[in-house]
Coordinates of C-alpha atoms and ligand atoms in Angstrom, one line a residue:
M744 CA 21.7 -42.6 -3.2
N745 CA 23.4 -45.9 -4.5
I746 CA 26.4 -44.7 -2.4
Q747 CA 24.3 -44.5 0.9
K748 CA 23.0 -47.9 0.0
N749 CA 26.1 -49.4 -0.8
R750 CA 27.1 -48.0 3.2
Y751 CA 24.6 -49.3 5.4
Q752 CA 24.7 -52.4 3.9
S753 CA 28.6 -52.7 4.9
G754 CA 27.0 -52.3 8.3
D755 CA 29.0 -49.8 9.5
R756 CA 27.4 -48.4 12.1
R757 CA 29.1 -45.2 12.9
N758 CA 28.0 -44.0 9.4
L759 CA 24.6 -45.5 9.7
H760 CA 24.1 -43.0 12.7
G761 CA 25.5 -39.7 11.7
G762 CA 29.5 -39.8 10.9
Y763 CA 31.2 -38.0 9.1
S764 CA 30.3 -39.4 5.8
D765 CA 26.8 -38.9 6.4
F766 CA 27.1 -35.4 7.5
W767 CA 29.0 -34.5 4.1
L768 CA 26.4 -36.5 2.0
Y769 CA 23.7 -34.3 3.8
L770 CA 25.6 -31.0 3.2
I771 CA 25.9 -31.9 -0.8
F772 CA 22.1 -32.8 -0.3
V773 CA 21.4 -29.4 1.1
I774 CA 23.5 -27.3 -1.0
A775 CA 22.1 -29.1 -4.2
A776 CA 18.4 -28.7 -2.9
S777 CA 19.0 -24.9 -2.3
T778 CA 20.2 -24.5 -5.7
F779 CA 17.4 -25.9 -7.4
C780 CA 15.2 -23.8 -5.0
I781 CA 17.1 -20.8 -5.9
L782 CA 16.9 -21.6 -9.6
L783 CA 13.3 -22.1 -9.3
A784 CA 12.7 -19.0 -7.7
Q785 CA 14.6 -17.3 -10.5
L786 CA 12.7 -19.0 -12.9
S787 CA 9.5 -18.0 -11.7
H788 CA 10.8 -14.4 -12.0
G789 CA 11.4 -14.7 -15.8
S790 CA 14.1 -13.3 -17.1
S791 CA 16.0 -12.8 -13.7
L792 CA 17.5 -16.5 -14.6
R793 CA 19.5 -15.1 -17.4
V794 CA 20.9 -12.2 -15.1
W795 CA 21.8 -15.3 -13.1
Y796 CA 24.0 -16.8 -15.6
Y797 CA 25.1 -13.4 -16.6
K798 CA 26.5 -12.9 -12.9
L799 CA 28.2 -16.2 -12.8
N800 CA 29.8 -15.6 -16.0
H801 CA 30.8 -11.5 -15.3
K802 CA 32.7 -12.3 -11.7
E803 CA 34.4 -8.9 -12.1
V804 CA 30.8 -7.1 -11.7
I805 CA 30.2 -9.2 -8.8
G806 CA 33.4 -8.4 -7.1
K807 CA 32.6 -4.1 -8.0
G808 CA 29.1 -5.0 -6.4
M809 CA 30.0 -7.0 -3.2
E810 CA 29.6 -3.9 -1.0
H811 CA 26.0 -3.7 -1.8
I812 CA 25.2 -7.0 -0.8
D813 CA 25.6 -5.9 2.6
Q814 CA 23.6 -2.7 2.6
A815 CA 20.8 -4.5 0.6
G816 CA 20.3 -7.3 2.9
K817 CA 19.6 -4.4 5.5
T818 CA 16.3 -3.9 3.6
A819 CA 15.6 -7.1 2.4
G820 CA 16.8 -9.7 5.0
P821 CA 19.6 -12.1 5.2
A822 CA 18.1 -14.9 2.7
G823 CA 17.5 -11.7 0.1
N824 CA 21.1 -10.8 -0.1
L825 CA 22.4 -12.4 -3.3
L826 CA 19.2 -12.2 -5.2
T827 CA 18.6 -8.3 -4.0
Y828 CA 22.0 -7.5 -5.2
Y829 CA 21.0 -9.0 -8.6
R830 CA 17.9 -7.1 -8.8
F831 CA 19.4 -4.1 -7.7
Q832 CA 22.5 -3.9 -9.8
E833 CA 20.8 -5.5 -12.7
F834 CA 17.3 -4.5 -12.8
G835 CA 17.6 -1.3 -11.0
A836 CA 14.0 -0.6 -10.2
S837 CA 11.6 -3.4 -10.8
N838 CA 11.0 -4.5 -7.3
P839 CA 10.6 -2.0 -4.7
E840 CA 10.7 -4.7 -2.2
E841 CA 14.5 -5.7 -3.0
V842 CA 16.0 -2.6 -3.9
D843 CA 18.7 -0.9 -1.6
V844 CA 16.7 2.1 -1.0
N845 CA 20.0 3.9 0.7
A846 CA 21.4 3.7 -2.8
P847 CA 21.8 7.1 -4.4
M848 CA 19.4 7.2 -7.1
V849 CA 18.7 9.9 -10.0
A850 CA 15.9 10.4 -12.6
L851 CA 16.7 10.8 -16.0
T852 CA 13.6 12.5 -17.9
F853 CA 13.2 13.6 -21.4
D854 CA 10.7 16.0 -22.7
D855 CA 9.4 16.9 -26.0
G856 CA 9.4 13.3 -28.0
P857 CA 9.2 10.4 -28.5
N858 CA 11.2 10.7 -31.8
P859 CA 12.0 7.3 -33.4
E860 CA 15.8 7.5 -33.5
Y861 CA 16.9 9.3 -30.5
T862 CA 14.3 7.6 -28.3
S863 CA 15.3 4.5 -29.3
R864 CA 18.9 4.7 -28.9
I865 CA 18.0 6.0 -25.2
L866 CA 15.8 3.0 -24.6
K867 CA 18.7 0.6 -25.8
V868 CA 21.4 2.5 -23.7
L869 CA 18.9 2.1 -20.6
Q870 CA 18.2 -1.6 -21.4
D871 CA 21.8 -2.5 -21.6
N872 CA 22.3 -1.0 -18.4
Y873 CA 19.3 -2.3 -16.6
S874 CA 17.9 1.2 -16.2
Q875 CA 14.8 3.2 -16.4
A876 CA 13.7 6.7 -17.1
T877 CA 10.9 9.0 -17.6
F878 CA 9.5 10.3 -21.0
F879 CA 7.3 13.4 -21.1
V880 CA 5.9 13.0 -24.5
V881 CA 4.3 15.8 -26.5
G882 CA 1.0 14.8 -28.2
T883 CA 1.9 15.5 -31.8
N884 CA 4.5 13.1 -31.5
A885 CA 2.8 10.9 -29.6
E886 CA 0.4 10.5 -32.4
K887 CA 3.0 10.1 -35.1
Y888 CA 4.6 7.8 -33.3
P889 CA 2.7 5.0 -31.6
D890 CA 5.5 2.2 -31.7
T891 CA 8.2 4.4 -29.9
L892 CA 5.7 4.6 -26.9
K893 CA 4.9 1.3 -26.8
A894 CA 8.8 0.6 -26.8
V895 CA 9.1 3.0 -23.7
L896 CA 6.6 1.2 -21.6
G897 CA 8.1 -2.2 -23.1
A898 CA 11.7 -1.2 -21.5
G899 CA 9.9 -0.5 -18.0
C900 CA 10.2 3.3 -18.5
E901 CA 7.4 6.0 -17.5
L902 CA 5.3 8.0 -19.7
G903 CA 4.8 11.5 -18.9
N904 CA 2.3 14.3 -20.3
H905 CA 3.8 17.1 -21.8
T906 CA 0.8 18.5 -23.4
L907 CA -0.9 18.2 -27.1
N908 CA 0.9 21.1 -28.6
H909 CA 3.9 22.1 -26.3
K910 CA 1.5 24.8 -24.5
K911 CA 2.1 27.4 -21.9
L912 CA -0.6 25.9 -19.9
T913 CA -0.9 29.1 -17.4
E914 CA -1.7 31.0 -20.6
L915 CA -4.9 29.0 -21.5
N916 CA -8.4 28.7 -20.3
D917 CA -9.7 25.5 -18.8
V918 CA -11.4 23.9 -21.5
E919 CA -8.2 24.7 -23.6
V920 CA -6.3 23.0 -20.5
V921 CA -7.8 19.9 -20.8
E922 CA -7.9 19.6 -24.6
Q923 CA -4.0 19.9 -24.4
I924 CA -3.6 17.1 -21.4
D925 CA -6.3 14.8 -23.1
G926 CA -4.9 15.0 -26.3
V927 CA -1.7 13.3 -25.2
D928 CA -3.3 10.8 -23.1
R929 CA -6.2 9.6 -26.1
A930 CA -2.5 9.0 -28.3
V931 CA -0.9 7.2 -25.2
K932 CA -4.0 5.1 -24.2
S933 CA -4.6 4.2 -28.2
A934 CA -1.1 3.1 -28.7
T935 CA -0.5 1.6 -25.5
G936 CA -3.5 0.9 -23.5
E937 CA -1.5 2.9 -20.5
N938 CA -2.8 6.4 -19.0
T939 CA 0.4 8.6 -18.2
T940 CA 1.2 8.9 -14.6
V941 CA 3.0 12.3 -14.8
I942 CA 2.8 15.8 -16.1
R943 CA 5.6 18.2 -16.8
P944 CA 3.9 21.5 -18.1
P945 CA 5.8 22.9 -20.8
Y946 CA 8.5 25.4 -19.6
G947 CA 7.8 24.4 -16.0
A948 CA 4.9 26.9 -16.0
Y949 CA 2.4 26.1 -13.4
D950 CA 0.2 28.1 -10.7
D951 CA -2.1 26.7 -8.0
E952 CA -4.8 26.8 -10.4
L953 CA -3.5 24.4 -12.8
L954 CA -2.1 22.2 -10.0
N955 CA -6.0 21.9 -8.4
Q956 CA -7.1 20.8 -12.0
L957 CA -4.9 18.4 -12.8
N958 CA -5.4 14.8 -11.4
V959 CA -1.8 13.7 -11.7
P960 CA 1.4 15.0 -9.9
V961 CA 3.3 18.0 -11.7
V962 CA 7.2 17.1 -12.3
L963 CA 9.7 19.4 -12.7
W964 CA 13.5 19.3 -12.7
D965 CA 16.5 20.4 -10.8
L966 CA 19.3 19.5 -13.1
D967 CA 18.9 21.3 -16.3
T968 CA 21.5 20.0 -18.6
E969 CA 20.5 23.0 -21.6
D970 CA 20.9 20.1 -23.8
W971 CA 18.7 22.0 -26.5
K972 CA 21.2 24.9 -26.1
S973 CA 24.5 23.2 -26.2
R974 CA 23.6 20.4 -28.6
N975 CA 26.8 18.9 -27.5
A976 CA 27.2 15.3 -25.8
Q977 CA 30.2 16.1 -23.9
T978 CA 28.9 19.4 -22.5
V979 CA 25.3 17.6 -21.6
V980 CA 27.4 14.7 -19.9
D981 CA 29.7 17.2 -17.9
S982 CA 26.7 19.0 -16.6
V983 CA 25.2 16.3 -15.1
L984 CA 28.4 14.7 -13.6
S985 CA 29.6 17.7 -12.2
Q986 CA 26.6 18.1 -10.3
V987 CA 24.5 15.3 -9.9
K988 CA 23.4 14.2 -6.5
D989 CA 21.0 11.6 -5.1
G990 CA 17.4 12.4 -5.7
D991 CA 17.9 14.7 -8.6
I992 CA 15.5 14.8 -11.4
V993 CA 17.5 15.4 -14.9
L994 CA 15.8 17.6 -17.8
M995 CA 17.1 16.6 -21.2
H996 CA 15.0 16.4 -24.5
D997 CA 15.1 12.9 -26.8
I998 CA 14.8 14.8 -30.3
Y999 CA 18.5 15.8 -30.3
E1000 CA 21.1 13.2 -31.5
S1001 CA 23.8 15.0 -29.2
T1002 CA 21.5 14.1 -26.3
A1003 CA 21.0 10.5 -27.4
E1004 CA 24.9 10.3 -27.6
A1005 CA 25.2 12.2 -24.0
V1006 CA 22.9 9.5 -22.2
E1007 CA 25.1 6.5 -24.1
I1008 CA 28.2 7.7 -22.3
L1009 CA 26.2 9.3 -19.1
V1010 CA 24.3 5.9 -18.1
P1011 CA 27.2 3.6 -17.5
K1012 CA 29.2 6.4 -15.6
L1013 CA 26.2 6.9 -13.5
K1014 CA 26.1 3.5 -12.9
E1015 CA 29.8 3.2 -12.2
R1016 CA 29.3 5.9 -9.5
G1017 CA 26.5 3.4 -7.7
Y1018 CA 23.6 5.4 -9.0
L1019 CA 20.5 3.4 -9.5
V1020 CA 19.1 4.9 -12.6
V1021 CA 15.0 5.0 -12.2
T1022 CA 11.8 6.8 -13.1
V1023 CA 10.7 9.4 -10.9
S1024 CA 7.7 7.9 -9.7
E1025 CA 10.0 5.0 -8.7
M1026 CA 12.4 6.8 -7.1
A1027 CA 9.9 8.6 -5.0
R1028 CA 8.4 5.1 -4.0
Y1029 CA 11.6 4.0 -3.0
K1030 CA 12.5 7.0 -0.7
G1031 CA 9.2 6.5 0.8
K1032 CA 7.3 9.3 -1.0
E1033 CA 4.6 8.6 -3.4
L1034 CA 4.0 11.4 -5.8
E1035 CA 0.7 13.3 -5.1
M1036 CA -1.6 15.3 -7.2
H1037 CA -2.0 19.0 -6.4
K1038 CA 1.9 19.0 -5.9
A1039 CA 4.7 20.0 -7.9
Y1040 CA 8.3 18.0 -7.6
G1041 CA 11.5 19.4 -8.3
E1042 CA 13.4 16.7 -7.2
V1043 CA 12.2 13.5 -4.9
G1044 CA 12.8 14.3 -1.4
G1045 CA 11.4 17.7 -1.5
T1046 CA 8.4 19.3 -3.3
A1047 CA 9.0 22.3 -5.7
Q1048 CA 6.2 23.9 -3.8
Ligands
ZN1912 ZN1 9.3 20.9 -23.7

């Protein structure tokens, strides 16, 4: 501002009426103002600011993701380009309006936990990669490990119901089914204050009667890693990377060390391939298809039934 005042005093009328120097000052002002506004917008998104700095200091990541900017721009509008890219790449799925819905997506799902050790390792690698997953918990474990349940939701992940005692629901009567479902929901509610949003019946066993009885969507899978059988991290990694495609729901179990190890390798590899690693419900939303109750989903895109 001092500079401008001095120039007016010099009586140079060309500058006063918008000569080149004024143009540059104006430009600098606009750039400064825009930067301020962008930083303010970032601040209003809380931890996004951290990512902003992170990106500035990791140019190679920006370079690698450049192609996504244009794609994302198509969905978010030109003004959103850069921020869209940051969210898309670094926050994965946290903001539906700004996610590149054309990016390939995969939903990793974990059954039979929570397990304080392995679930926590999986959450860490997900968070380190700004990714999310869905955890179908068994009631008896949910009761034992409320802190792990809280950590799952704290990491932006989704909690699903996998019955109180891992029972085959199609072999139970209505009252027993309700007890199996409610048992999990009670544990989840008392630990986190939230309800489960999806259910995966043990052994994938369901029928029409069960579907009609449940008031949340049934989520199955279409990529089975058979991690319980191999108990080998590399085998699990290979089974996913050799088969994975857009919209897949991957079945794993967060009760084995080999699975935690596999996820530590897998999540960065999936991101390298351009996959957005999200929860099942998010994947459905991004693909324009909310999951509905009384329906079963084996992948997102189609229904299993
Ligand atoms: Zn199970």
